[in-house]
Tab-separated table of C-alpha atoms and ligand atoms in Angstrom:
chain	number	residue	atom	x	y	z
R	17	UNK	CA	-79.101	26.760	-69.746
R	18	UNK	CA	-79.218	30.252	-68.196
R	19	UNK	CA	-75.493	30.133	-67.658
R	20	UNK	CA	-74.634	33.659	-68.244
R	21	UNK	CA	-77.834	34.645	-66.263
R	22	UNK	CA	-76.530	32.471	-63.409
R	23	UNK	CA	-73.216	34.374	-63.589
R	24	UNK	CA	-75.102	37.731	-63.523
R	25	UNK	CA	-77.108	36.585	-60.471
R	26	UNK	CA	-73.775	35.971	-58.645
R	27	UNK	CA	-72.262	39.187	-59.727
R	28	UNK	CA	-75.288	41.214	-58.740
R	29	UNK	CA	-74.629	40.296	-55.156
R	30	UNK	CA	-70.807	40.143	-55.218
R	31	UNK	CA	-70.356	42.908	-52.629
R	32	UNK	CA	-72.382	41.013	-50.080
R	33	UNK	CA	-70.379	37.846	-50.700
R	34	UNK	CA	-67.123	39.629	-50.243
R	35	UNK	CA	-68.430	41.240	-47.077
R	36	UNK	CA	-69.100	37.739	-45.605
R	37	UNK	CA	-65.606	36.667	-46.662
R	38	UNK	CA	-64.024	39.734	-45.213
R	39	UNK	CA	-65.914	39.323	-41.872
R	40	UNK	CA	-64.672	35.791	-41.517
R	41	UNK	CA	-61.021	36.664	-42.647
R	42	UNK	CA	-60.897	39.568	-40.175
R	43	UNK	CA	-61.786	37.392	-37.285
R	44	UNK	CA	-59.990	34.113	-37.662
R	45	UNK	CA	-61.295	31.321	-35.373
R	46	UNK	CA	-59.881	27.901	-34.696
R	47	UNK	CA	-61.631	24.493	-35.426
R	48	UNK	CA	-64.904	24.142	-33.454
R	49	UNK	CA	-64.618	27.760	-32.189
R	50	UNK	CA	-65.975	29.497	-35.239
R	51	UNK	CA	-68.741	31.270	-33.362
R	52	UNK	CA	-68.481	34.592	-35.193
R	53	UNK	CA	-68.135	32.998	-38.536
R	54	UNK	CA	-71.210	30.923	-37.773
R	55	UNK	CA	-73.173	33.998	-36.771
R	56	UNK	CA	-71.973	35.915	-39.805
R	57	UNK	CA	-73.256	33.163	-42.137
R	58	UNK	CA	-76.475	32.561	-40.284
R	59	UNK	CA	-77.152	36.368	-40.471
R	60	UNK	CA	-76.465	36.431	-44.137
R	61	UNK	CA	-79.008	33.689	-44.971
R	62	UNK	CA	-81.526	34.952	-42.475
R	63	UNK	CA	-81.677	38.385	-44.063
R	64	UNK	CA	-83.341	36.731	-47.039
R	65	UNK	CA	-86.617	35.295	-45.725
R	66	UNK	CA	-86.733	32.690	-48.425
R	67	UNK	CA	-84.053	30.513	-46.681
R	68	UNK	CA	-84.973	28.233	-43.809
R	69	UNK	CA	-82.020	28.673	-41.462
R	70	UNK	CA	-80.931	26.353	-38.712
R	71	UNK	CA	-78.172	27.807	-36.658
R	72	UNK	CA	-75.971	25.435	-34.559
R	73	UNK	CA	-77.201	22.632	-36.781
R	74	UNK	CA	-75.753	19.232	-35.389
R	75	UNK	CA	-72.605	21.019	-34.054
R	76	UNK	CA	-72.343	24.314	-32.184
R	77	UNK	CA	-70.628	26.164	-35.016
R	78	UNK	CA	-72.361	24.418	-37.937
R	79	UNK	CA	-75.446	25.686	-39.704
R	80	UNK	CA	-77.883	24.724	-42.511
R	81	UNK	CA	-79.720	27.076	-44.874
R	82	UNK	CA	-82.316	25.491	-47.139
R	83	UNK	CA	-84.465	26.674	-49.909
R	84	UNK	CA	-87.040	24.570	-51.687
R	85	UNK	CA	-89.103	24.940	-54.831
R	86	UNK	CA	-91.846	22.570	-55.706
R	87	UNK	CA	-91.544	21.121	-59.086
R	88	UNK	CA	-93.556	22.507	-61.959
R	89	UNK	CA	-92.387	20.043	-64.643
R	90	UNK	CA	-94.359	16.939	-65.345
R	91	UNK	CA	-91.687	14.442	-64.511
R	92	UNK	CA	-91.942	14.685	-60.803
R	93	UNK	CA	-88.239	14.460	-60.222
R	94	UNK	CA	-86.881	15.875	-56.982
R	95	UNK	CA	-83.267	16.801	-56.447
R	96	UNK	CA	-81.386	17.905	-53.437
R	97	UNK	CA	-78.209	19.950	-53.947
R	98	UNK	CA	-75.745	20.722	-51.272
R	99	UNK	CA	-73.053	23.425	-51.178
R	100	UNK	CA	-70.604	23.246	-48.364
R	101	UNK	CA	-68.864	26.069	-46.479
R	102	UNK	CA	-65.700	25.803	-44.318
R	103	UNK	CA	-64.537	28.703	-42.219
R	104	UNK	CA	-61.970	27.619	-39.604
R	105	UNK	CA	-58.558	29.289	-39.477
R	106	UNK	CA	-55.060	28.019	-38.560
R	107	UNK	CA	-53.227	28.674	-35.192
R	108	UNK	CA	-50.939	31.702	-35.408
R	109	UNK	CA	-51.632	32.663	-39.050
R	110	UNK	CA	-55.316	33.438	-39.470
R	111	UNK	CA	-56.848	32.227	-42.721
R	112	UNK	CA	-53.668	30.742	-44.169
R	113	UNK	CA	-55.748	28.045	-45.887
R	114	UNK	CA	-58.264	30.485	-47.295
R	115	UNK	CA	-61.351	28.923	-45.735
R	116	UNK	CA	-63.085	32.194	-45.782
R	117	UNK	CA	-63.112	31.842	-49.526
R	118	UNK	CA	-64.600	28.353	-49.264
R	119	UNK	CA	-67.342	29.900	-47.196
R	120	UNK	CA	-67.813	32.572	-49.889
R	121	UNK	CA	-67.963	30.018	-52.729
R	122	UNK	CA	-70.676	28.074	-50.966
R	123	UNK	CA	-72.643	31.271	-50.178
R	124	UNK	CA	-72.317	32.694	-53.672
R	125	UNK	CA	-73.055	29.382	-55.475
R	126	UNK	CA	-76.124	28.533	-53.356
R	127	UNK	CA	-77.511	32.120	-53.489
R	128	UNK	CA	-76.898	32.514	-57.235
R	129	UNK	CA	-78.468	29.159	-58.068
R	130	UNK	CA	-81.486	29.977	-55.873
R	131	UNK	CA	-81.935	33.458	-57.502
R	132	UNK	CA	-81.767	31.996	-60.955
R	133	UNK	CA	-84.349	29.216	-60.124
R	134	UNK	CA	-86.708	31.766	-58.653
R	135	UNK	CA	-86.996	33.392	-62.201
R	136	UNK	CA	-87.434	30.134	-64.205
R	137	UNK	CA	-91.054	29.240	-65.205
R	138	UNK	CA	-90.423	25.546	-65.314
R	139	UNK	CA	-88.257	23.507	-62.988
R	140	UNK	CA	-87.984	20.095	-61.278
R	141	UNK	CA	-88.722	19.938	-57.548
R	142	UNK	CA	-85.399	21.251	-56.079
R	143	UNK	CA	-83.965	21.768	-52.631
R	144	UNK	CA	-80.781	23.781	-52.222
R	145	UNK	CA	-78.975	23.166	-48.844
R	146	UNK	CA	-75.956	25.299	-47.860
R	147	UNK	CA	-74.200	23.527	-45.072
R	148	UNK	CA	-71.715	25.172	-42.738
R	149	UNK	CA	-69.153	22.539	-41.816
R	150	UNK	CA	-66.648	23.611	-39.157
R	151	UNK	CA	-63.318	22.284	-38.051
R	152	UNK	CA	-61.599	20.986	-41.218
R	153	UNK	CA	-58.126	21.819	-40.091
R	154	UNK	CA	-58.434	19.836	-36.871
R	155	UNK	CA	-60.963	17.358	-35.670
R	156	UNK	CA	-63.005	16.971	-38.852
R	157	UNK	CA	-66.397	18.506	-38.332
R	158	UNK	CA	-67.769	16.824	-41.458
R	159	UNK	CA	-67.010	13.429	-40.085
R	160	UNK	CA	-69.113	14.330	-37.052
R	161	UNK	CA	-71.845	15.630	-39.283
R	162	UNK	CA	-71.795	12.519	-41.556
R	163	UNK	CA	-72.259	10.377	-38.383
R	164	UNK	CA	-75.110	12.668	-37.268
R	165	UNK	CA	-76.923	12.355	-40.568
R	166	UNK	CA	-76.399	15.955	-41.792
R	167	UNK	CA	-75.873	14.786	-45.372
R	168	UNK	CA	-78.907	12.388	-45.599
R	169	UNK	CA	-81.188	13.171	-48.480
R	170	UNK	CA	-78.660	15.133	-50.479
R	171	UNK	CA	-78.136	13.886	-54.068
R	172	UNK	CA	-74.930	15.692	-54.866
R	173	UNK	CA	-72.663	18.103	-52.889
R	174	UNK	CA	-70.232	20.799	-54.095
R	175	UNK	CA	-67.421	22.689	-52.588
R	176	UNK	CA	-64.136	24.174	-53.765
R	177	UNK	CA	-60.758	24.778	-52.024
R	178	UNK	CA	-58.374	27.647	-52.575
R	179	UNK	CA	-55.019	26.528	-53.942
R	180	UNK	CA	-52.202	27.625	-56.354
R	181	UNK	CA	-54.032	26.407	-59.447
R	182	UNK	CA	-57.343	25.369	-60.981
R	183	UNK	CA	-57.661	21.655	-60.645
R	184	UNK	CA	-60.853	19.462	-60.835
R	185	UNK	CA	-59.067	17.003	-58.601
R	186	UNK	CA	-55.931	16.633	-56.608
R	187	UNK	CA	-55.022	13.405	-54.708
R	188	UNK	CA	-56.731	13.280	-51.309
R	189	UNK	CA	-55.628	10.459	-49.114
R	190	UNK	CA	-56.962	8.798	-45.918
R	191	UNK	CA	-55.415	9.990	-42.767
R	192	UNK	CA	-55.530	9.401	-39.013
R	193	UNK	CA	-53.867	11.407	-36.270
R	194	UNK	CA	-52.272	9.785	-33.074
R	195	UNK	CA	-50.944	11.316	-29.987
R	196	UNK	CA	-48.435	9.320	-27.894
R	197	UNK	CA	-47.597	10.068	-24.379
R	198	UNK	CA	-44.655	8.526	-22.420
R	199	UNK	CA	-44.631	8.599	-18.702
R	200	UNK	CA	-41.278	7.908	-16.992
R	201	UNK	CA	-39.668	9.059	-13.735
R	202	UNK	CA	-37.660	12.207	-13.115
R	203	UNK	CA	-34.227	12.117	-11.499
R	204	UNK	CA	-31.150	14.252	-11.271
R	205	UNK	CA	-29.493	13.651	-14.670
R	206	UNK	CA	-25.926	13.850	-13.227
R	207	UNK	CA	-26.293	12.829	-9.617
R	208	UNK	CA	-28.625	9.889	-9.792
R	209	UNK	CA	-29.518	9.109	-13.410
R	210	UNK	CA	-30.082	5.439	-12.631
R	211	UNK	CA	-33.040	6.429	-10.609
R	212	UNK	CA	-34.865	7.848	-13.612
R	213	UNK	CA	-36.983	6.387	-16.322
R	214	UNK	CA	-36.293	8.451	-19.348
R	215	UNK	CA	-39.317	9.445	-21.283
R	216	UNK	CA	-37.317	11.449	-23.855
R	217	UNK	CA	-35.435	8.219	-24.700
R	218	UNK	CA	-38.772	6.564	-25.374
R	219	UNK	CA	-39.727	9.436	-27.674
R	220	UNK	CA	-36.490	9.293	-29.532
R	221	UNK	CA	-36.743	5.552	-30.010
R	222	UNK	CA	-40.313	5.777	-31.159
R	223	UNK	CA	-39.186	8.552	-33.680
R	224	UNK	CA	-36.463	6.234	-34.888
R	225	UNK	CA	-38.721	3.146	-34.969
R	226	UNK	CA	-41.033	5.033	-37.263
R	227	UNK	CA	-38.233	6.207	-39.489
R	228	UNK	CA	-36.974	2.589	-39.862
R	229	UNK	CA	-40.545	1.482	-40.474
R	230	UNK	CA	-40.906	3.912	-43.356
R	231	UNK	CA	-38.638	1.770	-45.574
R	232	UNK	CA	-41.016	-1.082	-45.267
R	233	UNK	CA	-44.185	0.851	-46.099
R	234	UNK	CA	-45.671	1.214	-49.544
R	235	UNK	CA	-44.189	4.299	-51.270
R	236	UNK	CA	-47.616	5.894	-51.269
R	237	UNK	CA	-48.035	5.582	-47.459
R	238	UNK	CA	-46.819	8.487	-45.207
R	239	UNK	CA	-45.949	8.675	-41.533
R	240	UNK	CA	-44.757	12.131	-40.178
R	241	UNK	CA	-44.665	13.481	-36.707
R	242	UNK	CA	-43.211	15.863	-34.092
R	243	UNK	CA	-42.026	15.656	-30.562
R	244	UNK	CA	-44.399	18.095	-28.898
R	245	UNK	CA	-42.916	17.862	-25.411
R	246	UNK	CA	-39.317	16.619	-24.924
R	247	UNK	CA	-38.623	17.463	-21.284
R	248	UNK	CA	-38.043	20.574	-19.353
R	249	UNK	CA	-34.330	20.839	-18.418
R	250	UNK	CA	-31.149	19.013	-19.383
R	251	UNK	CA	-30.359	18.116	-15.730
R	252	UNK	CA	-33.655	16.507	-15.145
R	253	UNK	CA	-34.304	13.073	-16.708
R	254	UNK	CA	-37.563	13.738	-18.479
R	255	UNK	CA	-40.557	12.106	-16.874
R	256	UNK	CA	-42.971	13.054	-19.574
R	257	UNK	CA	-42.853	13.326	-23.381
R	258	UNK	CA	-45.422	13.646	-26.079
R	259	UNK	CA	-45.406	13.011	-29.787
R	260	UNK	CA	-47.995	13.665	-32.522
R	261	UNK	CA	-48.021	11.718	-35.785
R	262	UNK	CA	-50.223	11.718	-38.857
R	263	UNK	CA	-50.602	8.392	-40.650
R	264	UNK	CA	-51.707	8.348	-44.208
R	265	UNK	CA	-52.666	5.853	-46.926
R	266	UNK	CA	-54.341	6.333	-50.252
R	267	UNK	CA	-57.252	4.158	-49.341
R	268	UNK	CA	-59.171	4.229	-46.128
R	269	UNK	CA	-59.170	0.434	-45.976
R	270	UNK	CA	-55.413	0.516	-45.388
R	271	UNK	CA	-55.593	2.745	-42.253
R	272	UNK	CA	-55.945	-0.198	-39.896
R	273	UNK	CA	-52.744	-1.736	-41.196
R	274	UNK	CA	-50.660	1.441	-40.950
R	275	UNK	CA	-52.133	2.024	-37.486
R	276	UNK	CA	-51.003	-1.411	-36.221
R	277	UNK	CA	-47.458	-1.001	-37.550
R	278	UNK	CA	-47.140	2.492	-35.953
R	279	UNK	CA	-48.490	1.339	-32.685
R	280	UNK	CA	-46.045	-1.527	-32.388
R	281	UNK	CA	-43.256	1.105	-32.910
R	282	UNK	CA	-44.648	3.334	-30.108
R	283	UNK	CA	-45.121	0.411	-27.677
R	284	UNK	CA	-41.678	-1.119	-28.410
R	285	UNK	CA	-40.044	2.245	-27.298
R	286	UNK	CA	-42.022	2.104	-24.019
R	287	UNK	CA	-40.888	-1.493	-23.463
R	288	UNK	CA	-37.257	-0.774	-24.169
R	289	UNK	CA	-37.161	2.200	-21.672
R	290	UNK	CA	-39.540	0.989	-19.044
R	291	UNK	CA	-42.022	3.858	-19.598
R	292	UNK	CA	-45.678	3.749	-19.415
R	293	UNK	CA	-47.289	4.681	-22.882
R	294	UNK	CA	-50.619	6.101	-23.939
R	295	UNK	CA	-51.448	5.666	-27.659
R	296	UNK	CA	-54.365	7.966	-28.331
R	297	UNK	CA	-55.888	7.864	-31.822
R	298	UNK	CA	-58.026	10.852	-32.830
R	299	UNK	CA	-61.763	10.394	-32.617
R	300	UNK	CA	-62.269	10.911	-36.379
R	301	UNK	CA	-60.275	9.411	-39.271
R	302	UNK	CA	-60.317	11.142	-42.596
R	303	UNK	CA	-61.086	9.162	-45.803
R	304	UNK	CA	-59.891	9.195	-49.231
R	305	UNK	CA	-61.852	11.137	-51.899
R	306	UNK	CA	-64.091	9.182	-54.165
R	307	UNK	CA	-64.139	10.752	-57.628
R	308	UNK	CA	-67.205	11.137	-59.707
R	309	UNK	CA	-66.042	11.578	-63.411
R	310	UNK	CA	-69.239	13.144	-64.676
R	311	UNK	CA	-69.072	15.803	-62.048
R	312	UNK	CA	-65.439	16.519	-62.809
R	313	UNK	CA	-66.114	16.706	-66.516
R	314	UNK	CA	-69.046	19.079	-66.088
R	315	UNK	CA	-67.136	21.274	-63.692
R	316	UNK	CA	-64.167	21.487	-66.075
R	317	UNK	CA	-66.374	22.416	-69.043
R	318	UNK	CA	-68.101	25.117	-67.076
R	319	UNK	CA	-64.837	26.364	-65.624
R	320	UNK	CA	-63.211	26.599	-69.083
R	321	UNK	CA	-66.215	28.435	-70.346
R	322	UNK	CA	-65.490	31.022	-67.725
R	323	UNK	CA	-61.755	31.211	-68.603
R	324	UNK	CA	-60.369	28.758	-65.900
R	325	UNK	CA	-57.203	27.045	-66.957
R	326	UNK	CA	-56.985	23.533	-65.425
R	327	UNK	CA	-53.748	21.836	-64.727
R	328	UNK	CA	-53.420	18.339	-66.278
R	329	UNK	CA	-50.655	16.975	-64.014
R	330	UNK	CA	-52.325	15.948	-60.845
R	331	UNK	CA	-49.313	14.498	-59.136
R	332	UNK	CA	-49.252	17.342	-56.566
R	333	UNK	CA	-51.135	17.351	-53.321
R	334	UNK	CA	-51.412	14.187	-51.145
R	335	UNK	CA	-53.194	16.029	-48.395
R	336	UNK	CA	-56.341	14.973	-46.534
R	337	UNK	CA	-59.754	16.523	-45.899
R	338	UNK	CA	-62.854	15.570	-44.105
R	339	UNK	CA	-64.690	16.112	-47.404
R	340	UNK	CA	-63.214	12.597	-48.114
R	341	UNK	CA	-65.709	11.151	-45.611
R	342	UNK	CA	-68.539	13.051	-47.269
R	343	UNK	CA	-67.559	11.624	-50.658
R	344	UNK	CA	-68.200	8.132	-49.305
R	345	UNK	CA	-71.977	8.959	-48.425
R	346	UNK	CA	-72.912	11.408	-51.159
R	347	UNK	CA	-71.463	11.907	-54.667
R	348	UNK	CA	-69.561	15.205	-54.773
R	349	UNK	CA	-66.732	17.236	-56.097
R	350	UNK	CA	-63.899	19.084	-54.255
R	351	UNK	CA	-61.918	21.099	-57.029
R	352	UNK	CA	-59.131	23.445	-56.146
R	353	UNK	CA	-58.939	26.997	-57.496
R	354	UNK	CA	-56.300	29.688	-58.099
R	355	UNK	CA	-56.797	32.818	-56.023
R	356	UNK	CA	-54.420	35.235	-57.887
R	357	UNK	CA	-51.309	34.501	-55.896
R	358	UNK	CA	-48.386	32.130	-56.053
R	359	UNK	CA	-48.235	31.800	-52.294
R	360	UNK	CA	-48.509	28.331	-50.788
R	361	UNK	CA	-51.311	27.265	-48.383
R	362	UNK	CA	-50.577	27.297	-44.697
R	363	UNK	CA	-48.237	30.358	-44.992
R	364	UNK	CA	-48.753	33.962	-43.815
R	365	UNK	CA	-48.451	35.042	-47.529
R	366	UNK	CA	-51.439	32.927	-48.347
R	367	UNK	CA	-53.355	34.563	-45.456
R	368	UNK	CA	-52.773	37.916	-47.111
R	369	UNK	CA	-53.761	36.580	-50.495
R	370	UNK	CA	-57.040	35.023	-49.149
R	371	UNK	CA	-58.135	38.397	-47.860
R	372	UNK	CA	-57.115	40.394	-50.811
R	373	UNK	CA	-59.565	41.945	-53.352
R	374	UNK	CA	-57.577	40.143	-56.143
R	375	UNK	CA	-58.865	36.832	-54.929
R	376	UNK	CA	-62.537	37.855	-55.436
R	377	UNK	CA	-62.665	37.425	-59.218
R	378	UNK	CA	-61.244	33.832	-58.971
R	379	UNK	CA	-63.433	32.947	-56.009
R	380	UNK	CA	-66.666	34.093	-57.625
R	381	UNK	CA	-65.617	32.470	-60.946
R	382	UNK	CA	-65.324	29.124	-59.116
R	383	UNK	CA	-68.641	29.685	-57.440
R	384	UNK	CA	-70.189	30.170	-60.869
R	385	UNK	CA	-68.643	27.066	-62.338
R	386	UNK	CA	-69.989	25.073	-59.303
R	387	UNK	CA	-73.439	26.606	-59.641
R	388	UNK	CA	-73.448	25.967	-63.409
R	389	UNK	CA	-72.539	22.343	-62.740
R	390	UNK	CA	-75.393	22.052	-60.280
R	391	UNK	CA	-77.695	23.538	-62.894
R	392	UNK	CA	-76.626	21.041	-65.457
R	393	UNK	CA	-77.336	18.121	-63.007
R	394	UNK	CA	-80.690	19.559	-62.101
R	395	UNK	CA	-82.036	19.838	-65.623
R	396	UNK	CA	-80.528	16.683	-67.109
R	397	UNK	CA	-81.871	13.518	-65.522
R	398	UNK	CA	-79.354	11.438	-67.498
R	399	UNK	CA	-76.479	13.261	-65.878
R	400	UNK	CA	-77.942	12.592	-62.375
R	401	UNK	CA	-78.258	9.001	-63.320
R	402	UNK	CA	-74.610	8.724	-64.416
R	403	UNK	CA	-73.480	10.278	-61.200
R	404	UNK	CA	-75.501	7.702	-59.178
R	405	UNK	CA	-74.065	4.906	-61.215
R	406	UNK	CA	-70.447	6.058	-60.969
R	407	UNK	CA	-70.949	6.664	-57.204
R	408	UNK	CA	-72.172	3.067	-56.666
R	409	UNK	CA	-69.468	1.688	-58.887
R	410	UNK	CA	-66.585	3.518	-57.183
R	411	UNK	CA	-67.973	2.445	-53.751
R	412	UNK	CA	-68.404	-1.213	-54.856
R	413	UNK	CA	-64.948	-1.582	-56.416
R	414	UNK	CA	-63.485	0.081	-53.347
R	415	UNK	CA	-60.740	1.526	-55.595
R	416	UNK	CA	-59.364	4.859	-55.555
R	417	UNK	CA	-60.203	6.194	-58.959
R	418	UNK	CA	-57.192	8.463	-59.108
R	419	UNK	CA	-53.817	7.613	-60.370
R	420	UNK	CA	-52.689	4.262	-59.036
R	421	UNK	CA	-49.863	4.720	-56.552
R	422	UNK	CA	-49.551	1.126	-55.296
R	423	UNK	CA	-46.658	-0.513	-57.077
W	28	ZN	ZN1	-55.402	23.735	-44.684
W	29	ZN	ZN1	-57.915	24.008	-46.195
């Protein structure tokens, strides 16, 4: 219904969407510091008086723009649709993950759908909410926002992430960051080494403990880390070292187990060397992504109608996103999209691709496919019912509905 018109509504305003994207790309800001991106997006929605805009919504650099139309159909249904924007950059490389394009997709899909619905004579009661969700690359702004109730009332949420290919789903696993600090005692490394307590030895032992542990983990679990501080000078026994590790499991329910195993490795290294240790888990853990087959099917159908070519082999990414946490409270979809470049995310080449005009066609095509999927859900009560049933099933079964990696 109205699909080509919906595409037209997005195309009509394509310059303004690209301007938003360019403004964000030109001024990359790190997690929780996206002040200019926040202002750019708030200004965009405020220029159209029909949106109710809440700047600094729940978090300083988050926002909410809402538009509501009372129903004119007899059924009295009410649906709240959410589109999510991300807009944080990476240290040292700008928008190497293309989050400026995620923001653009959210803006374009929300705006296009609103403009189409404004022209329709008959429509269920609908509310469109575009949520600005900061700090995906570090911290997990969506986790904070879930805890603060920002997703309450939404029936379904949509976002899309730039990638190397069009994919309705790529494996998203649960993840938790941990920082480990060893405190020892400095001494001259040649004159009085026996006076020292070697914090670098603790870090090295911890690294090796984790490496040995790896063989005893399920093949689908991941531990990977760095030594962030390893001492200051070879002739000083290091009195301080710091490591950072990411711990990942396909299901969020397994995070406590991997945390406990890793923590034993960290503490054992302290015991062996006589160091004091601090094991500091990040405030937020990221959850696996719950899949909703009906949403994936609809998105793929709409995408194909627009010329998207979806990969069928989804054995690629095993990354993590704070959208996983959202998917446990609202049914949603997080597809990946090609942006006209073979460059890989988190590289300087990808930064260039995310700011290039060539990415615009693919970005807006993805926005159209998302908006069309929202339109399908809006006008077909059976689809919304299937989505709700699938959501409750996938939560009840507590299974990850992707390929089974536990063997
Ligand atoms: Zn990224
Ligand atoms: Zn990203």
